[in-house]
Amino acid sequence: MTPHQADPAPSPRTRSARWSVMLDQLATRGRLSVAEGAELLGVSEATVRRDFHELAHRQLATRNHGGIVATSVAYELPYRYRSAAADDDHTRIGALAASLVEQAQVIALNGGTTTTATARAITATERDPKSEPLTIVTNALNIATEVVLRPHVRCISLGGLARPESYEVSGAIAMTTMEQLWFDVAVFGVDGLTAAEGAMCTHDDEALIVRTMMERARTSICVAAGAKIGARALTSICAAKKVTDLVTTHAADAGELDRLRAAGVTVHLA
């Protein structure tokens, strides 16, 4: 697939799904007209105009005559990472996970395609303008780059050594910063989750970051596509009983989900 070919668009049933497709198109094309948006999504031009208005209102794009253009430095991220925005599973998981958090909370997120979709959904949610700002704390450079543009979001980006394949930072600098903070919710992705082995990932430094996020949060939400449920990975993050909520898809192994419920995890299917 060339950089100018888009992944298949998710169903335009929800506004967040449409926005994900539009933002992914902006990432590759730089601009999108009303007519192009309507054809791409199979919706009316009136719906596209309303979506364009909201994207501009949230500073995710700039309106111009007949459409929108990209304005964010977030669109400069490598395409291999951005294209995950068009994945329907990630979009649905992100939207459901976003419904579990509240206004004015402090939310910590690690990096990954599913947490990125969740961050987009959380920061796109309509908020009471009189409420305190939502605070996002993340070790993911791409998430920080996107959410810092939202006027109703306070963004805290952890410093540290950056891993180019995931845009996550880790190490002593990140840990020192995080150990000065407390969170309401930790939202994290995994490479594997089972009732017996718990939550797992590939890198030990990533596991340490996520484990610390969870220890300093009141609740934790694991966001993972169905294929990750029942899978194993190299490094342990935590026992299953430490996970408050799991947001996954209907493709997840039903038997493993039952075992996770028995371990005390509240399961939400997107």
Coordinates of C-alpha atoms in Angstrom, one line a residue:
M1 CA 0.0 0.0 0.0
T2 CA 1.4 3.4 -1.0
P3 CA 1.3 6.3 1.4
H4 CA -1.5 7.9 -0.6
Q5 CA -3.8 4.9 -0.4
A6 CA -6.2 4.9 2.6
D7 CA -7.2 1.9 4.6
P8 CA -10.8 0.8 4.2
A9 CA -13.1 3.2 6.1
P10 CA -15.0 2.2 9.2
S11 CA -18.7 2.3 9.2
P12 CA -20.0 5.9 9.4
R13 CA -22.6 4.9 11.9
T14 CA -21.1 7.0 14.6
R15 CA -19.6 10.5 14.5
S16 CA -16.3 9.4 16.0
A17 CA -16.0 6.8 13.2
R18 CA -16.5 9.4 10.6
W19 CA -14.1 11.8 12.2
S20 CA -11.4 9.0 12.3
V21 CA -11.7 8.5 8.6
M22 CA -11.7 12.3 7.9
L23 CA -8.6 12.8 10.0
D24 CA -6.8 9.9 8.4
Q25 CA -7.6 11.4 4.9
L26 CA -6.3 14.8 6.1
A27 CA -3.1 13.0 7.2
T28 CA -2.4 11.7 3.7
R29 CA -4.0 14.3 1.5
G30 CA -3.8 17.6 3.5
R31 CA -7.3 18.7 2.5
L32 CA -10.8 17.3 2.1
S33 CA -13.8 18.8 0.3
V34 CA -17.4 18.4 1.3
A35 CA -18.2 16.4 -1.8
E36 CA -15.2 14.1 -1.2
G37 CA -16.2 13.5 2.4
A38 CA -19.8 12.6 1.4
E39 CA -18.6 10.2 -1.2
L40 CA -16.0 8.6 1.1
L41 CA -18.4 8.0 3.9
G42 CA -21.6 7.5 2.0
V43 CA -23.4 10.2 4.0
S44 CA -25.1 13.5 3.0
E45 CA -23.1 16.7 2.4
A46 CA -25.1 18.3 5.2
T47 CA -23.7 15.7 7.6
V48 CA -20.2 16.3 6.3
R49 CA -20.5 20.0 6.8
R50 CA -21.6 19.5 10.4
D51 CA -18.6 17.2 11.0
F52 CA -16.3 19.7 9.4
H53 CA -17.7 22.5 11.6
E54 CA -17.0 20.3 14.7
L55 CA -13.5 19.4 13.6
A56 CA -12.7 23.0 13.1
H57 CA -14.3 23.9 16.5
R58 CA -12.1 21.4 18.2
Q59 CA -9.0 22.7 16.3
L60 CA -8.5 19.4 14.6
A61 CA -8.7 21.1 11.1
T62 CA -9.2 24.5 9.5
R63 CA -12.3 25.3 7.4
N64 CA -11.7 26.7 4.0
H65 CA -14.0 27.3 1.0
G66 CA -15.7 24.0 0.3
G67 CA -13.9 21.8 2.8
I68 CA -11.2 21.5 5.5
V69 CA -7.4 21.5 5.5
A70 CA -4.9 20.0 7.9
T71 CA -3.4 22.3 10.4
S72 CA -1.9 20.1 13.1
V73 CA 1.7 19.0 13.4
A74 CA 0.1 15.6 14.4
Y75 CA -0.5 15.0 10.7
E76 CA 3.3 14.9 10.2
L77 CA 3.5 11.6 12.1
P78 CA 4.6 8.6 9.9
Y79 CA 1.7 7.1 8.0
R80 CA 2.2 3.5 9.4
Y81 CA 1.0 4.8 12.8
R82 CA -1.7 7.3 11.7
S83 CA -3.5 4.8 9.5
A84 CA -4.7 2.9 12.5
A85 CA -7.2 5.7 13.1
A86 CA -9.4 4.2 10.4
D87 CA -9.6 0.8 12.1
D88 CA -13.1 0.1 13.1
D89 CA -12.3 -2.1 16.1
H90 CA -10.0 0.6 17.6
T91 CA -12.6 3.3 17.0
R92 CA -15.4 1.3 18.7
I93 CA -13.1 0.3 21.6
G94 CA -12.0 3.9 22.0
A95 CA -15.6 5.3 22.0
L96 CA -16.7 2.8 24.6
A97 CA -13.7 3.4 26.8
A98 CA -14.3 7.1 26.6
S99 CA -17.8 6.6 28.0
L100 CA -16.2 5.2 31.2
V101 CA -14.3 8.4 32.1
E102 CA -15.7 11.6 33.5
Q103 CA -15.2 15.3 32.9
A104 CA -12.3 17.0 34.7
Q105 CA -10.6 13.6 35.5
V106 CA -6.8 13.1 35.3
I107 CA -6.3 10.3 32.8
A108 CA -3.0 8.5 32.1
L109 CA -2.5 6.7 28.8
N110 CA 0.4 4.6 27.4
G111 CA 1.1 4.4 23.7
G112 CA -0.4 2.2 21.0
T113 CA -3.0 2.3 18.3
T114 CA -5.9 1.4 20.6
T115 CA -5.0 4.0 23.3
T116 CA -4.5 6.6 20.5
A117 CA -8.1 5.9 19.4
T118 CA -9.2 6.1 23.0
A119 CA -7.5 9.5 23.5
R120 CA -9.2 10.8 20.4
A121 CA -12.6 9.7 21.6
I122 CA -12.0 11.1 25.1
T123 CA -10.9 14.5 23.9
A124 CA -13.7 14.7 21.2
T125 CA -16.4 14.2 23.8
E126 CA -18.7 17.2 24.4
R127 CA -17.8 18.8 27.7
D128 CA -19.4 21.3 30.0
P129 CA -17.5 24.6 29.4
K130 CA -17.8 25.5 33.0
S131 CA -16.1 22.3 34.3
E132 CA -12.5 22.0 35.1
P133 CA -10.3 20.9 32.2
L134 CA -9.7 17.3 31.4
T135 CA -6.0 16.3 32.1
I136 CA -4.2 13.8 29.9
V137 CA -0.9 12.4 31.1
T138 CA 0.9 10.3 28.5
N139 CA 4.3 8.8 27.6
A140 CA 3.2 8.7 24.0
L141 CA 4.5 11.5 21.8
N142 CA 1.8 11.2 19.2
I143 CA -1.0 11.3 21.7
A144 CA 0.5 14.4 23.4
T145 CA 0.9 16.1 20.0
E146 CA -2.8 15.6 19.2
V147 CA -4.4 16.4 22.5
V148 CA -2.4 19.5 23.2
L149 CA -4.4 21.2 20.5
R150 CA -7.7 20.7 22.3
P151 CA -8.6 23.9 24.2
H152 CA -10.4 22.0 26.9
V153 CA -7.6 19.6 27.7
R154 CA -4.5 20.1 29.9
C155 CA -1.7 17.8 28.5
I156 CA 1.2 16.5 30.5
S157 CA 3.8 14.7 28.4
L158 CA 6.4 12.6 30.2
G159 CA 10.0 13.0 29.1
G160 CA 12.4 10.2 28.5
L161 CA 14.0 8.0 25.9
A162 CA 11.7 7.7 22.8
R163 CA 11.1 4.4 21.0
P164 CA 10.5 5.2 17.3
E165 CA 8.3 2.2 16.5
S166 CA 5.7 3.2 19.2
Y167 CA 6.4 6.9 19.9
E168 CA 6.5 6.0 23.6
V169 CA 9.1 7.4 26.0
S170 CA 10.4 5.5 29.0
G171 CA 13.3 5.4 31.4
A172 CA 14.4 7.2 34.5
I173 CA 13.2 10.7 33.4
A174 CA 9.7 9.4 32.6
M175 CA 9.5 7.5 35.9
T176 CA 10.7 10.5 38.0
T177 CA 7.9 12.7 36.5
M178 CA 5.2 10.1 36.9
E179 CA 6.1 9.4 40.5
Q180 CA 5.1 13.0 41.3
L181 CA 1.6 12.6 39.9
W182 CA -1.7 10.9 40.8
F183 CA -4.3 9.8 38.3
D184 CA -8.0 9.1 38.4
V185 CA -7.9 6.6 35.6
A186 CA -5.1 4.7 33.8
V187 CA -6.0 3.6 30.3
F188 CA -3.5 1.2 28.8
G189 CA -3.0 -1.2 25.9
V190 CA -1.4 -4.6 26.1
D191 CA 0.1 -7.2 23.8
G192 CA -1.7 -10.0 25.8
L193 CA -4.1 -10.5 28.6
T194 CA -5.2 -13.7 30.3
A195 CA -6.8 -14.5 33.6
A196 CA -3.8 -16.7 34.6
E197 CA -0.9 -14.6 33.5
G198 CA -2.5 -11.2 33.7
A199 CA -1.6 -8.2 31.5
M200 CA 1.5 -8.5 29.4
C201 CA 3.6 -6.5 26.9
T202 CA 6.7 -7.0 24.8
H203 CA 9.2 -4.6 26.5
D204 CA 10.1 -4.5 30.1
D205 CA 10.5 -0.7 30.2
E206 CA 7.0 -0.3 28.8
A207 CA 5.7 -2.7 31.5
L208 CA 7.2 -0.6 34.2
I209 CA 5.6 2.6 32.9
V210 CA 2.1 1.0 32.7
R211 CA 2.5 -0.7 36.1
T212 CA 3.4 2.6 37.7
M213 CA 0.4 4.3 36.0
M214 CA -1.9 1.7 37.4
E215 CA -0.4 1.9 40.9
R216 CA -1.0 5.7 40.9
A217 CA -4.5 5.6 39.6
R218 CA -7.8 4.9 41.3
T219 CA -9.1 2.7 38.5
S220 CA -7.6 1.1 35.4
I221 CA -9.1 0.4 32.0
C222 CA -7.4 -2.1 29.6
V223 CA -8.2 -1.4 26.0
A224 CA -7.4 -4.4 23.7
A225 CA -8.7 -5.9 20.5
G226 CA -10.2 -9.4 20.7
A227 CA -7.0 -11.0 19.4
K228 CA -5.1 -9.8 22.4
I229 CA -7.4 -11.7 24.9
G230 CA -5.8 -15.1 25.7
A231 CA -2.5 -14.1 24.0
R232 CA 0.8 -14.1 25.9
A233 CA 3.7 -11.7 25.7
L234 CA 7.2 -11.6 27.1
T235 CA 6.9 -9.2 30.1
S236 CA 4.3 -9.1 32.9
I237 CA 2.6 -5.8 33.7
C238 CA 0.2 -7.0 36.4
A239 CA -2.1 -9.7 37.6
A240 CA -5.6 -9.8 36.0
K241 CA -7.2 -8.8 39.3
K242 CA -5.4 -5.4 39.2
V243 CA -7.4 -4.5 36.0
T244 CA -10.6 -2.7 36.9
D245 CA -12.2 -2.7 33.4
L246 CA -11.5 -4.4 30.1
V247 CA -12.8 -2.9 26.8
T248 CA -12.5 -5.3 23.9
T249 CA -14.4 -6.7 20.9
H250 CA -16.8 -9.5 20.4
A251 CA -14.0 -11.5 18.7
A252 CA -12.4 -12.1 22.1
D253 CA -12.3 -15.7 23.3
A254 CA -15.6 -16.2 25.4
G255 CA -14.0 -18.7 27.8
E256 CA -11.1 -16.3 28.6
L257 CA -13.5 -13.5 29.1
D258 CA -15.4 -15.6 31.6
R259 CA -12.2 -16.4 33.5
L260 CA -11.3 -12.7 33.5
R261 CA -14.7 -11.8 34.9
A262 CA -14.2 -14.5 37.6
A263 CA -10.9 -12.7 38.5
G264 CA -12.8 -9.5 39.1
V265 CA -12.5 -7.7 35.8
T266 CA -15.5 -5.9 34.5
V267 CA -15.7 -6.7 30.7
H268 CA -17.2 -4.3 28.2
L269 CA -17.7 -5.5 24.6
A270 CA -17.5 -2.9 21.8

